[in-house]
Amino acid sequence: MSEQAERLRLREPAHLVSPRARVMWLVEGAFLMLLLFAGQVLWWFLDGSRSRTPHVVVGVAWLVLTVLYLSIMPVWRYRVHRWEHTETAVYTQTGWLDQERRIAPVSRIQTVDMTRGPVAQALGLASVTVTTASAAGPLKIHGLDLDVARHLVEDLTALTIAERGDAT
Amino acid sequence: MTDPVTRPPATDEVPQDAPAASPQAVAALSDMETDWRRLDPRMLLVHLVQETFRLLPVLFGIIILGRSSDNGQNWFEWVFIPLVVAVVLLRYLTTRYRITNGQIELRKGLLNKQILATPADRVRTVDVTSSPIHRVLGLGKVELGTAGTGHGDRLVLDALTLPEARHLREELIHLRQVRAAPEASTGIPAGPSAPPPTGEPYALQPPVTAPTASVPVADTETELLRLDPRWVRYAPVTMTGVVSALAIFGFANQFITRVLERGVLTEAVDRIGDYAWWVDSIVGVVAVLVVVTVLSVIGYVLQFWGFRLTRHSGGTLHITRGLLTSRESSIEEKRIRGLEVGEPLGLRLVGGGRLHVITTGLSKREDRRGTAWLVPPAPRQVVAEVAAAVVGDRQALTARLTHHGASARRRRYIRAMWPALAILLVALLLTLWRQWPIGIAVAAFTPTLVMPFIARDRYAGLGHHLTPEHLVVRSGSFVRRRDVVQRTGIIGWNVRSSWFQRRVGLAHLTATTAAGKQGYTAYDIPVGSALALAHEVDPDLIRQFLT
């Protein structure tokens, strides 16, 4: 492999998702942490031993983790999550600590779905999932502005219809 | 195999007036276009036995209940048996299938009626499975794998006579070829053997016996592999062998426990301490070795006895295997997307290997999703020959792979060592503070001694290569696999990297495909190499996103 080839780098996808996505991730993250807290409350009442030191230690750890997670994760995610599509391909970037870039040719798209969770609905956001014939290949774009998502679905559907073959 | 003529005439609804030379098959075939056909009536017996087995736990419960109360026994006899018989009988009466307009249709159910229809050219694989009961009665369960990946994508006919089942398979493959390549006839000199040019282009051609068949059904068959019984020696070193050994052992032990009210294991455990510790250890190790060897050999024989791989000129691979339950699978070569050449640690140490095919539309009950055995654990040379015969790209199978470099090597060591060191640290702390026996701390050194070797082997396994036809990726130590994936079968790329990987410029590159494991990954590959690979496979796709 040539020296030049080894220096190949992917650029980032062109578009950021909606800024409100940060709020969505914050709320969803908060729910997750509350679930953990509920577990801890349960433990507090079920624990028969007199010592409460373990509870305090775990509680403090939970608090630190929650503050760090909720202050860092949404912002970081927002900076990472990007998407783009051209006439021939869809390109996404997701994650925060672990990041993943996925590229799928439009000719291989099988379905384009739009989903809206409760938080996304409240914020006027939507997620778009593009699936291919491979179970390892769905491209998900979370936190899109509803109008942007609708346009994206329309565009991709139109492009896909123009293509032929059974996309396997 | 049972001769079709010996079918009980009382339960047969297909007229038996066909000439003796070509019984039933031809008569049935002429009906195929129009008539709904039933399963073989002997399926009643098969299903009765199977349902009874399935309900065995309930049955036991009922019998025990019947013993405790006097009228329970009657209840069982008067309700339970007729119920099972009725369910099975209804299943027989309501299940029908036919081939029409180039598609196969299956109707079943009484209250919840279902009609499943699949175009013959969507049928990717045809499996004929015969459990011991099926085999006694000369029957086979036909399963058709279709293109979809959902759960409703299997058409199951349980059961047909084996000749019928094989005939149906030939017919579907035949039909598929007629549908898939009607233009093929243009190359062949027109004559009485040409298919009708108009009208019913998808009409079934009569089989072997008819001189007007346009595509020969009795195509030539080339044998690629036949099991050599000596390969059984590889059974004990495979995980499959060990796992099946444990499964058999578990089952047997439970059975013995039921009968003797005393398990082999409890018996053995009770004896521990009767002798010196080293006698116990030696006896224990020998016992485990013997048990694993014997049981894994049994497992190997059950699974692979009579293994035969053949290629048909019609473009399919046929696999036959199994001692008690026999399986016949056929895979359309057009649907093959590559191979998984397996070299798990045990097999690798004794010069063995195994081979799976990557294809679309295999049943999920295959050993692994979307992959089927092409070569059971066997000598490496045999695996290489069959692999070359199937994909024809020797370079992809034998070429030295490009290693992933110093960063990848360091990562292997770090990932192997930190859990080992963590265990050691915890053990040391416990010994120092909590006065745990010193032996624990000493034992905790073992992982730190073993893991470097595993890390070294894991790094040695990492590699990638690109041939004009295939992408080759390899990884793993205990389950090392060299995946050979058709470049045209790749339908997307995923590049995943953790925070640590990004710091050293590595990533996991996954080529996604509609077949086999759905994605084949080059682990810890330098990002530049990853993109160079993807770029070379599909330049137009990747170029637009490069910096």
XYZ file of C-alpha atoms in Angstrom:
715
model
C 0.000 0.000 0.000
C 1.415 3.356 -0.973
C 2.590 5.996 1.431
C -0.120 8.317 0.155
C -2.876 5.796 0.702
C -1.834 5.379 4.338
C -2.500 9.057 4.939
C -6.125 8.876 3.808
C -8.531 10.522 6.243
C -12.285 10.818 6.247
C -13.641 14.300 6.662
C -16.536 14.863 9.025
C -20.060 14.652 7.629
C -21.330 18.086 6.637
C -24.319 18.691 8.921
C -24.708 18.950 12.658
C -27.950 17.740 14.205
C -30.383 20.153 15.864
C -28.966 22.069 18.863
C -32.017 20.911 20.813
C -30.604 17.397 20.602
C -28.422 18.377 23.576
C -31.549 18.847 25.677
C -32.870 15.480 24.463
C -29.685 13.688 25.448
C -29.633 15.528 28.779
C -33.196 14.443 29.592
C -32.621 10.878 28.424
C -29.387 10.708 30.389
C -31.155 12.063 33.465
C -33.784 9.335 33.182
C -31.059 6.717 33.042
C -29.351 8.104 36.120
C -32.683 8.335 37.967
C -33.212 4.658 37.244
C -29.885 3.910 38.899
C -30.908 6.127 41.818
C -34.171 4.212 42.169
C -32.110 1.050 42.484
C -30.145 2.662 45.252
C -33.269 3.784 47.114
C -34.526 0.229 46.940
C -31.241 -1.005 48.364
C -31.502 1.541 51.226
C -34.821 0.085 52.357
C -34.013 -3.565 51.768
C -30.596 -3.528 53.439
C -31.004 -4.963 56.902
C -27.556 -4.113 58.265
C -27.130 -1.061 60.497
C -24.111 0.399 58.732
C -25.036 3.072 56.212
C -21.469 3.797 55.120
C -21.675 1.733 51.878
C -24.825 3.625 50.934
C -23.141 6.958 51.411
C -20.093 5.888 49.388
C -22.210 4.587 46.506
C -24.447 7.655 46.725
C -21.508 10.049 46.436
C -20.110 8.026 43.537
C -23.511 8.229 41.877
C -23.665 11.977 42.336
C -20.191 12.574 40.923
C -20.873 10.244 37.986
C -24.230 11.864 37.263
C -22.855 15.399 37.326
C -19.941 14.451 35.073
C -22.095 12.398 32.714
C -24.832 14.971 32.321
C -22.488 17.905 31.951
C -20.139 16.268 29.449
C -22.122 13.692 27.456
C -24.768 15.887 25.734
C -22.276 18.531 24.658
C -19.736 15.995 23.462
C -22.402 14.029 21.595
C -23.627 17.182 19.934
C -20.147 17.937 18.661
C -19.746 14.383 17.306
C -23.157 13.638 15.826
C -23.101 14.620 12.180
C -24.679 13.403 8.994
C -24.636 13.904 5.290
C -25.993 12.359 2.157
C -25.023 12.692 -1.465
C -26.615 11.318 -4.617
C -24.868 8.014 -4.067
C -24.243 7.579 -0.342
C -25.315 8.261 3.242
C -22.615 9.100 5.773
C -23.096 9.396 9.532
C -20.950 9.941 12.585
C -22.239 9.046 16.052
C -21.087 8.421 19.592
C -18.956 10.311 22.088
C -16.342 8.198 23.894
C -16.775 5.466 21.306
C -17.329 6.999 17.920
C -18.504 5.367 14.764
C -18.687 6.467 11.164
C -20.918 4.566 8.794
C -21.122 4.816 5.045
C -23.788 3.091 2.989
C -24.385 3.427 -0.732
C -27.859 4.658 -1.655
C -28.125 1.696 -4.021
C -28.080 -0.637 -1.005
C -30.717 1.157 1.088
C -33.689 -0.992 1.950
C -35.760 1.118 4.316
C -35.772 4.675 5.596
C -37.627 5.063 8.907
C -38.400 8.080 11.016
C -39.026 7.497 14.721
C -39.872 9.940 17.504
C -39.513 9.071 21.155
C -41.474 10.972 23.827
C -38.638 13.382 24.573
C -37.952 13.941 20.886
C -41.637 14.703 20.316
C -41.699 17.280 23.066
C -38.687 19.001 21.538
C -39.828 18.743 17.908
C -37.062 16.315 17.040
C -36.925 13.026 15.154
C -34.546 10.175 14.455
C -33.960 8.729 11.014
C -32.823 5.141 10.559
C -31.507 3.970 7.229
C -31.261 0.201 6.921
C -29.461 -1.899 4.382
C -29.776 -5.628 3.767
C -27.071 -6.186 6.379
C -28.118 -6.421 10.006
C -24.758 -4.824 10.888
C -25.310 -1.741 8.809
C -28.202 0.485 9.954
C -27.316 4.180 9.964
C -29.051 6.127 12.722
C -29.247 9.880 12.950
C -30.686 11.058 16.261
C -31.848 14.519 17.220
C -32.737 15.897 13.810
C -35.068 18.815 13.533
C -38.462 17.416 12.493
C -38.540 19.305 9.185
C -34.987 18.334 8.361
C -35.815 14.715 9.143
C -38.886 14.804 6.910
C -36.872 16.264 4.053
C -34.134 13.693 4.537
C -36.626 10.818 4.434
C -38.206 12.245 1.277
C -34.851 12.753 -0.412
C -33.564 9.314 0.437
C -36.814 7.637 -0.567
C -36.729 9.394 -3.917
C -33.100 8.446 -4.469
C -33.768 4.848 -3.457
C -36.728 4.499 -5.787
C -34.525 5.679 -8.643
C -32.194 2.777 -7.946
C -32.852 -0.781 -9.076
C -32.078 -4.245 -7.794
C -32.926 -5.942 -4.524
C -30.043 -4.284 -2.687
C -28.431 -7.439 -1.444
C -35.258 -44.718 1.767
C -38.728 -46.088 1.281
C -40.031 -46.967 -2.126
C -42.967 -44.675 -2.898
C -45.040 -47.663 -4.040
C -45.115 -49.004 -0.505
C -47.173 -46.069 0.675
C -50.319 -47.220 2.421
C -52.971 -46.893 -0.292
C -55.806 -46.268 2.148
C -54.472 -42.872 3.156
C -53.132 -41.867 -0.214
C -54.994 -39.302 -2.195
C -52.705 -39.188 -5.214
C -53.804 -41.733 -7.814
C -51.430 -44.634 -8.005
C -51.903 -45.497 -11.646
C -48.535 -44.156 -12.753
C -46.311 -46.591 -14.654
C -43.935 -48.596 -12.548
C -40.848 -47.183 -14.232
C -41.553 -43.638 -13.112
C -43.877 -43.910 -10.159
C -45.578 -41.056 -8.471
C -42.967 -38.424 -9.186
C -44.199 -37.762 -12.697
C -47.820 -38.091 -11.756
C -47.323 -35.675 -8.910
C -45.394 -33.292 -11.074
C -48.124 -32.962 -13.623
C -50.426 -31.945 -10.774
C -47.979 -29.466 -9.347
C -49.055 -26.552 -11.472
C -52.656 -26.725 -10.445
C -53.486 -28.888 -7.456
C -53.035 -28.253 -3.814
C -51.057 -31.124 -2.382
C -50.959 -32.474 1.126
C -48.047 -33.585 3.171
C -47.342 -37.270 3.386
C -49.918 -38.886 5.709
C -47.140 -40.590 7.604
C -46.366 -37.158 9.032
C -49.241 -37.915 11.434
C -47.086 -40.487 13.148
C -44.037 -38.224 13.189
C -45.944 -35.327 14.689
C -47.674 -37.547 17.229
C -44.332 -38.777 18.484
C -42.827 -35.273 18.439
C -45.773 -33.657 20.208
C -45.720 -36.396 22.817
C -42.035 -35.735 23.424
C -42.672 -32.031 23.644
C -45.453 -32.543 26.138
C -43.506 -35.097 28.128
C -43.044 -32.801 31.167
C -46.785 -32.055 31.206
C -47.444 -35.738 30.745
C -45.344 -36.643 33.755
C -47.179 -34.059 35.807
C -50.511 -35.468 34.753
C -49.487 -39.025 35.507
C -48.323 -38.032 38.968
C -51.573 -36.139 39.509
C -53.452 -39.168 38.249
C -51.800 -41.307 40.870
C -52.692 -39.029 43.734
C -56.354 -38.680 42.775
C -58.370 -41.608 41.550
C -60.225 -40.074 38.647
C -57.196 -38.193 37.292
C -56.109 -41.168 35.274
C -59.386 -41.199 33.370
C -59.215 -37.495 32.732
C -55.809 -37.931 31.203
C -56.882 -40.724 28.908
C -60.130 -39.173 27.780
C -58.976 -35.633 27.229
C -55.286 -35.546 26.657
C -54.735 -38.233 24.038
C -57.665 -37.250 21.800
C -56.557 -33.627 22.049
C -53.072 -34.364 20.757
C -54.459 -36.601 18.030
C -56.956 -33.943 17.006
C -54.297 -31.213 16.846
C -52.032 -33.346 14.699
C -54.859 -34.510 12.472
C -56.037 -30.936 11.952
C -52.536 -29.918 11.074
C -52.438 -32.618 8.449
C -55.839 -31.751 7.037
C -55.274 -28.010 6.876
C -51.731 -27.961 5.498
C -51.420 -27.899 1.733
C -48.886 -26.632 -0.730
C -48.599 -26.131 -4.463
C -46.324 -24.711 -7.069
C -48.021 -22.269 -9.336
C -46.966 -19.402 -11.568
C -43.377 -19.877 -10.592
C -44.056 -19.578 -6.902
C -44.519 -22.013 -4.095
C -47.526 -21.534 -1.831
C -48.181 -23.022 1.560
C -51.566 -22.957 3.280
C -51.962 -23.871 6.911
C -54.031 -23.294 10.015
C -57.725 -23.660 10.785
C -58.635 -20.753 13.050
C -55.641 -18.640 12.131
C -55.377 -19.281 8.429
C -52.082 -18.508 6.812
C -51.091 -18.513 3.200
C -47.373 -18.217 2.640
C -46.190 -17.657 -0.893
C -42.655 -17.287 -2.150
C -41.449 -16.873 -5.726
C -39.211 -19.810 -6.570
C -36.376 -17.494 -7.559
C -36.402 -16.030 -4.050
C -35.672 -19.443 -2.570
C -32.033 -19.328 -1.567
C -31.579 -22.628 0.163
C -33.440 -25.898 0.403
C -32.828 -28.120 3.412
C -34.151 -31.631 3.862
C -33.869 -32.815 7.457
C -34.759 -36.294 8.680
C -34.891 -37.049 12.373
C -34.648 -40.727 13.344
C -38.461 -40.995 13.248
C -38.531 -39.443 9.802
C -35.887 -41.863 8.655
C -37.694 -44.955 9.877
C -40.695 -43.831 7.823
C -38.631 -42.642 4.858
C -39.662 -39.022 5.282
C -37.906 -35.680 5.215
C -38.747 -32.192 6.473
C -38.270 -29.618 3.715
C -37.264 -26.098 4.735
C -37.000 -23.349 2.176
C -34.841 -20.361 3.079
C -35.847 -17.150 1.358
C -34.272 -13.773 0.848
C -35.722 -11.927 3.815
C -34.143 -11.692 7.224
C -37.371 -11.611 9.229
C -38.678 -14.572 11.161
C -41.521 -15.401 8.811
C -39.186 -16.133 5.958
C -39.050 -19.910 6.190
C -41.377 -22.232 4.409
C -41.496 -25.569 6.167
C -43.047 -28.737 4.793
C -43.011 -31.386 7.492
C -42.976 -33.986 6.082
C -42.753 -35.368 2.554
C -41.371 -38.678 1.396
C -37.690 -38.414 0.668
C -38.134 -38.902 -3.104
C -40.822 -36.215 -3.089
C -38.642 -33.901 -1.021
C -35.644 -34.336 -3.300
C -37.825 -33.949 -6.313
C -39.286 -30.718 -4.986
C -35.773 -29.444 -4.401
C -34.689 -30.273 -7.945
C -37.842 -28.676 -9.246
C -37.357 -25.432 -7.320
C -33.747 -25.117 -8.374
C -34.791 -25.861 -11.926
C -37.644 -23.379 -11.869
C -35.380 -20.750 -10.434
C -32.927 -21.198 -13.274
C -35.652 -21.016 -15.901
C -36.961 -17.822 -14.306
C -33.622 -16.296 -13.565
C -32.122 -16.833 -17.004
C -34.763 -17.144 -19.712
C -32.279 -15.597 -22.115
C -29.976 -18.554 -21.610
C -31.991 -20.496 -24.148
C -31.000 -18.073 -26.892
C -27.472 -19.366 -26.807
C -28.607 -22.947 -27.184
C -29.596 -24.167 -30.652
C -33.364 -24.045 -30.888
C -34.954 -27.438 -31.095
C -37.471 -29.624 -29.398
C -35.559 -29.088 -26.172
C -35.981 -25.301 -26.114
C -38.502 -23.964 -23.618
C -41.718 -22.577 -25.040
C -40.883 -19.040 -26.147
C -44.289 -17.599 -25.363
C -47.248 -18.382 -23.184
C -46.012 -20.049 -20.037
C -42.343 -19.187 -19.822
C -42.162 -20.376 -16.254
C -43.895 -23.703 -16.799
C -42.316 -26.612 -15.034
C -40.368 -28.866 -17.278
C -40.962 -32.571 -16.819
C -38.035 -34.191 -15.041
C -35.450 -36.716 -16.151
C -37.813 -39.057 -17.888
C -39.059 -36.504 -20.374
C -36.951 -35.937 -23.501
C -38.182 -32.345 -23.813
C -36.544 -31.041 -20.638
C -34.769 -27.793 -21.490
C -32.544 -27.737 -18.448
C -31.310 -31.123 -17.330
C -32.622 -31.883 -13.872
C -30.274 -34.829 -13.465
C -27.263 -32.574 -13.659
C -23.771 -33.815 -13.125
C -22.489 -33.940 -9.588
C -18.879 -33.438 -8.583
C -17.783 -34.564 -5.171
C -15.699 -31.961 -3.381
C -15.417 -33.661 -0.028
C -16.299 -36.883 1.707
C -15.706 -37.386 5.405
C -12.691 -39.472 6.254
C -13.536 -41.303 9.514
C -9.982 -40.689 10.720
C -10.805 -36.974 11.081
C -12.680 -37.898 14.225
C -9.300 -37.385 15.909
C -9.877 -33.637 15.608
C -13.077 -33.801 17.651
C -11.542 -33.463 21.138
C -9.627 -30.267 20.312
C -12.618 -28.262 19.087
C -14.883 -26.165 21.270
C -17.875 -27.627 19.449
C -16.637 -31.034 20.498
C -16.164 -29.978 24.090
C -19.505 -28.187 24.245
C -21.398 -31.104 22.760
C -19.465 -33.326 25.142
C -20.668 -31.241 28.088
C -24.219 -31.238 26.757
C -24.263 -35.003 26.386
C -22.643 -35.394 29.782
C -25.158 -33.090 31.411
C -28.047 -34.948 29.865
C -26.658 -38.356 30.741
C -25.841 -37.308 34.273
C -29.326 -35.974 34.816
C -30.732 -39.217 33.510
C -28.502 -41.290 35.768
C -29.417 -39.060 38.702
C -33.083 -39.711 38.031
C -32.586 -43.455 37.840
C -30.049 -44.041 40.599
C -31.040 -41.023 42.675
C -27.361 -40.290 42.801
C -25.333 -38.339 40.245
C -21.963 -39.316 38.867
C -20.670 -35.905 39.881
C -21.866 -36.042 43.469
C -20.426 -39.516 43.680
C -17.075 -38.239 42.413
C -17.097 -35.205 44.675
C -17.784 -37.390 47.706
C -14.707 -39.463 46.952
C -12.439 -36.402 46.963
C -10.280 -36.449 50.039
C -10.169 -40.230 50.304
C -6.685 -40.187 48.831
C -3.723 -37.787 48.681
C -4.424 -34.488 46.861
C -2.124 -35.319 43.936
C -3.848 -38.653 43.351
C -7.153 -36.784 43.256
C -5.781 -34.249 40.792
C -4.337 -36.859 38.438
C -7.473 -38.981 38.554
C -9.574 -35.845 38.030
C -7.576 -34.639 35.019
C -7.536 -38.098 33.426
C -11.261 -38.507 34.020
C -12.030 -35.134 32.439
C -9.798 -35.906 29.443
C -11.392 -39.302 28.887
C -14.922 -37.966 29.240
C -14.285 -35.004 26.934
C -12.591 -37.195 24.344
C -15.258 -39.857 24.277
C -18.169 -37.449 24.286
C -16.709 -35.053 21.725
C -16.054 -37.987 19.409
C -19.676 -39.020 19.846
C -20.730 -35.429 19.136
C -18.556 -35.269 16.025
C -19.928 -38.549 14.716
C -23.543 -37.541 15.402
C -23.087 -34.225 13.652
C -20.814 -35.051 10.751
C -21.141 -38.746 9.992
C -21.443 -39.295 6.246
C -20.517 -35.665 5.539
C -20.462 -35.154 1.829
C -20.076 -31.925 -0.133
C -20.903 -31.969 -3.811
C -21.225 -29.399 -6.533
C -23.994 -29.671 -9.079
C -23.572 -28.373 -12.570
C -26.794 -26.445 -12.067
C -24.874 -24.080 -9.780
C -25.601 -25.435 -6.328
C -23.599 -26.976 -3.531
C -25.123 -29.915 -1.718
C -24.201 -30.866 1.816
C -25.281 -34.134 3.412
C -24.454 -34.982 6.999
C -25.582 -36.520 10.252
C -25.655 -39.966 11.814
C -29.090 -40.143 13.422
C -30.712 -36.966 12.155
C -29.620 -36.551 8.566
C -29.519 -33.171 6.914
C -29.334 -32.380 3.250
C -28.794 -28.728 2.432
C -28.418 -27.109 -0.912
C -26.923 -23.682 -1.376
C -27.076 -21.713 -4.570
C -23.528 -20.755 -5.507
C -24.750 -17.416 -6.819
C -25.683 -16.581 -3.221
C -22.288 -17.350 -1.757
C -20.584 -14.216 -0.481
C -17.423 -15.768 0.866
C -15.885 -18.210 3.297
C -14.922 -18.326 6.938
C -11.762 -20.355 7.330
C -11.703 -21.342 10.990
C -8.469 -22.091 12.802
C -9.398 -22.256 16.479
C -6.467 -22.670 18.843
C -6.942 -26.381 19.496
C -7.286 -27.287 15.852
C -4.424 -24.989 14.856
C -2.046 -26.732 17.252
C -2.698 -30.118 15.625
C -2.696 -28.862 12.045
C -6.429 -28.841 11.520
C -9.023 -26.348 10.393
C -12.655 -26.028 9.431
C -14.643 -24.175 6.829
C -17.965 -22.359 6.787
C -19.629 -20.728 3.846
C -20.999 -17.178 4.002
C -24.305 -17.014 2.217
C -27.660 -15.281 2.271
C -30.875 -16.973 3.306
C -29.662 -19.772 5.539
C -31.840 -20.898 8.388
C -31.093 -19.491 11.816
C -30.988 -23.020 13.104
C -27.758 -23.520 11.232
C -24.819 -23.728 13.584
C -24.249 -20.034 13.286
C -26.372 -17.388 11.682
C -26.024 -17.434 7.923
C -23.089 -19.776 7.810
C -23.003 -23.480 7.126
C -20.325 -26.117 7.434
C -18.425 -26.826 4.250
C -15.669 -28.806 5.952
C -15.982 -30.276 9.453
C -12.834 -30.211 11.598
C -10.276 -31.796 9.238
C -6.635 -31.491 8.147
C -5.690 -27.992 7.007
C -4.777 -29.269 3.548
C -8.312 -30.595 3.011
C -9.816 -27.288 4.134
C -7.568 -25.377 1.732
C -8.496 -27.579 -1.217
C -12.239 -27.329 -0.658
C -11.992 -23.569 -0.071
C -10.093 -23.112 -3.316
C -12.626 -25.264 -5.165
C -15.511 -23.152 -3.860
C -14.184 -19.598 -4.290
C -11.415 -20.225 -6.811
C -9.362 -17.309 -5.440
C -6.248 -19.036 -4.137
C -4.556 -15.756 -3.351
C -7.298 -14.810 -0.897
C -6.856 -18.107 0.903
C -3.084 -18.369 1.059
C -1.601 -14.879 0.763
C 0.330 -13.527 3.721
C -1.756 -10.874 5.401
C -0.672 -7.332 6.140
C -0.132 -6.942 9.876
C -1.684 -4.075 11.767
C 1.509 -2.590 13.177
C 3.151 -1.648 16.454
C 0.200 0.278 17.911
C -2.110 -2.662 17.372
C 0.420 -4.961 19.007
C 0.757 -2.690 22.049
C -3.011 -2.513 22.338
C -3.285 -6.301 22.340
C -0.781 -6.488 25.217
C -2.411 -3.689 27.208
C -5.852 -5.185 26.814
C -4.613 -8.625 27.829
C -2.486 -7.440 30.748
C -4.574 -4.929 32.647
C -7.238 -7.391 33.854
C -4.464 -9.799 34.842
C -2.665 -7.050 36.761
C -5.916 -5.921 38.373
C -6.551 -9.449 39.646
C -3.000 -9.607 40.975
C -3.313 -6.257 42.718
C -6.587 -7.155 44.405
C -5.150 -10.491 45.512
C -2.054 -8.836 46.953
C -4.086 -6.230 48.822
C -6.335 -8.914 50.280
C -3.338 -10.929 51.440
C -1.710 -7.904 53.024
C -4.737 -6.327 54.721
C -7.195 -9.130 55.257
C -4.628 -11.885 55.896
C -5.878 -14.084 53.049
C -3.738 -17.214 52.528
C -0.554 -16.480 50.621
C -1.472 -19.208 48.114
C -4.141 -16.938 46.616
C -1.633 -14.216 45.847
C 0.670 -16.787 44.277
C -2.156 -18.221 42.174
C -3.058 -14.694 41.087
C 0.303 -14.499 39.326
C -0.834 -17.113 36.772
C -2.839 -14.740 34.539
C 0.122 -12.350 34.274
C 2.224 -15.276 33.046
C -0.338 -16.632 30.573
C -1.792 -13.436 29.137
C 1.349 -12.234 27.281
C 1.247 -15.402 25.194
C -2.411 -14.879 24.402
C -1.713 -11.243 23.496
C 1.118 -12.327 21.215
C -1.076 -14.886 19.497
C -3.942 -12.444 19.172
C -1.662 -9.926 17.495
C -0.232 -12.626 15.221
C -3.788 -13.372 14.144
C -4.616 -9.797 13.138
C -4.282 -9.076 9.460
C -5.948 -7.948 6.270
C -5.475 -8.377 2.563
C -7.208 -7.409 -0.638
C -7.369 -9.464 -3.814
C -9.136 -8.459 -7.029
C -12.180 -10.421 -5.866
C -12.095 -10.645 -2.080
C -11.476 -8.738 1.099
C -9.624 -10.888 3.616
C -9.618 -10.146 7.356
C -8.325 -12.339 10.140
C -8.510 -12.094 13.916
C -8.756 -14.068 17.115
C -6.715 -16.546 19.035
C -9.015 -19.135 20.582
C -11.424 -18.789 17.704
C -9.214 -17.485 14.936
C -11.005 -16.885 11.686
C -9.828 -15.845 8.277
C -12.884 -14.284 6.650
C -12.821 -14.147 2.878
C -15.579 -11.792 1.746
C -16.548 -11.116 -1.850
C -15.923 -7.480 -2.686
C -19.184 -7.287 -4.607
C -21.042 -8.576 -1.549
C -19.958 -5.645 0.639
C -22.815 -3.185 1.077
C -21.425 -0.617 3.486
C -18.615 0.357 5.831
C -18.458 1.066 9.560
C -15.406 2.610 11.161
C -15.586 2.420 14.956
C -13.009 3.755 17.347
C -12.842 4.173 21.099
C -11.161 7.119 22.759
C -8.011 5.040 23.300
C -7.961 3.877 19.689
C -8.254 7.432 18.366
C -5.200 8.456 20.384
C -3.076 5.891 18.547
C -4.754 6.099 15.153
C -6.476 2.719 15.149
C -10.040 1.682 14.372
C -12.229 -1.340 13.814
C -13.225 -1.473 10.169
C -16.373 -3.486 9.460
C -17.440 -4.398 5.956
C -21.170 -5.050 6.127
C -22.859 -7.662 3.993
C -26.282 -9.250 3.674
C -24.850 -12.691 4.299
C -23.312 -14.711 7.097
C -22.395 -12.695 10.185
C -23.653 -9.542 8.419
C -20.389 -7.762 9.103
C -16.738 -8.756 8.891
C -14.282 -6.729 10.912
C -10.612 -5.857 10.663
C -9.773 -5.138 14.307
C -7.337 -2.434 15.378
C -6.358 -1.578 11.842
C -4.512 1.739 11.289
C -7.120 4.288 10.156
C -5.166 5.034 6.963
C -5.066 1.361 5.972
C -8.748 0.990 6.774
C -9.679 3.817 4.446
C -7.267 2.618 1.793
C -9.024 -0.767 1.865
C -12.498 0.707 1.642
C -11.343 3.155 -0.994
C -9.900 0.424 -3.162
C -13.008 -1.720 -2.901
C -15.378 1.125 -3.728
C -13.485 4.268 -4.805
C -16.553 6.217 -5.929
C -18.278 5.683 -2.600
C -15.374 6.640 -0.357
C -13.678 9.362 -2.390
C -16.457 11.899 -1.843
C -15.939 11.805 1.926
C -12.147 12.030 2.003
C -10.422 15.188 3.153
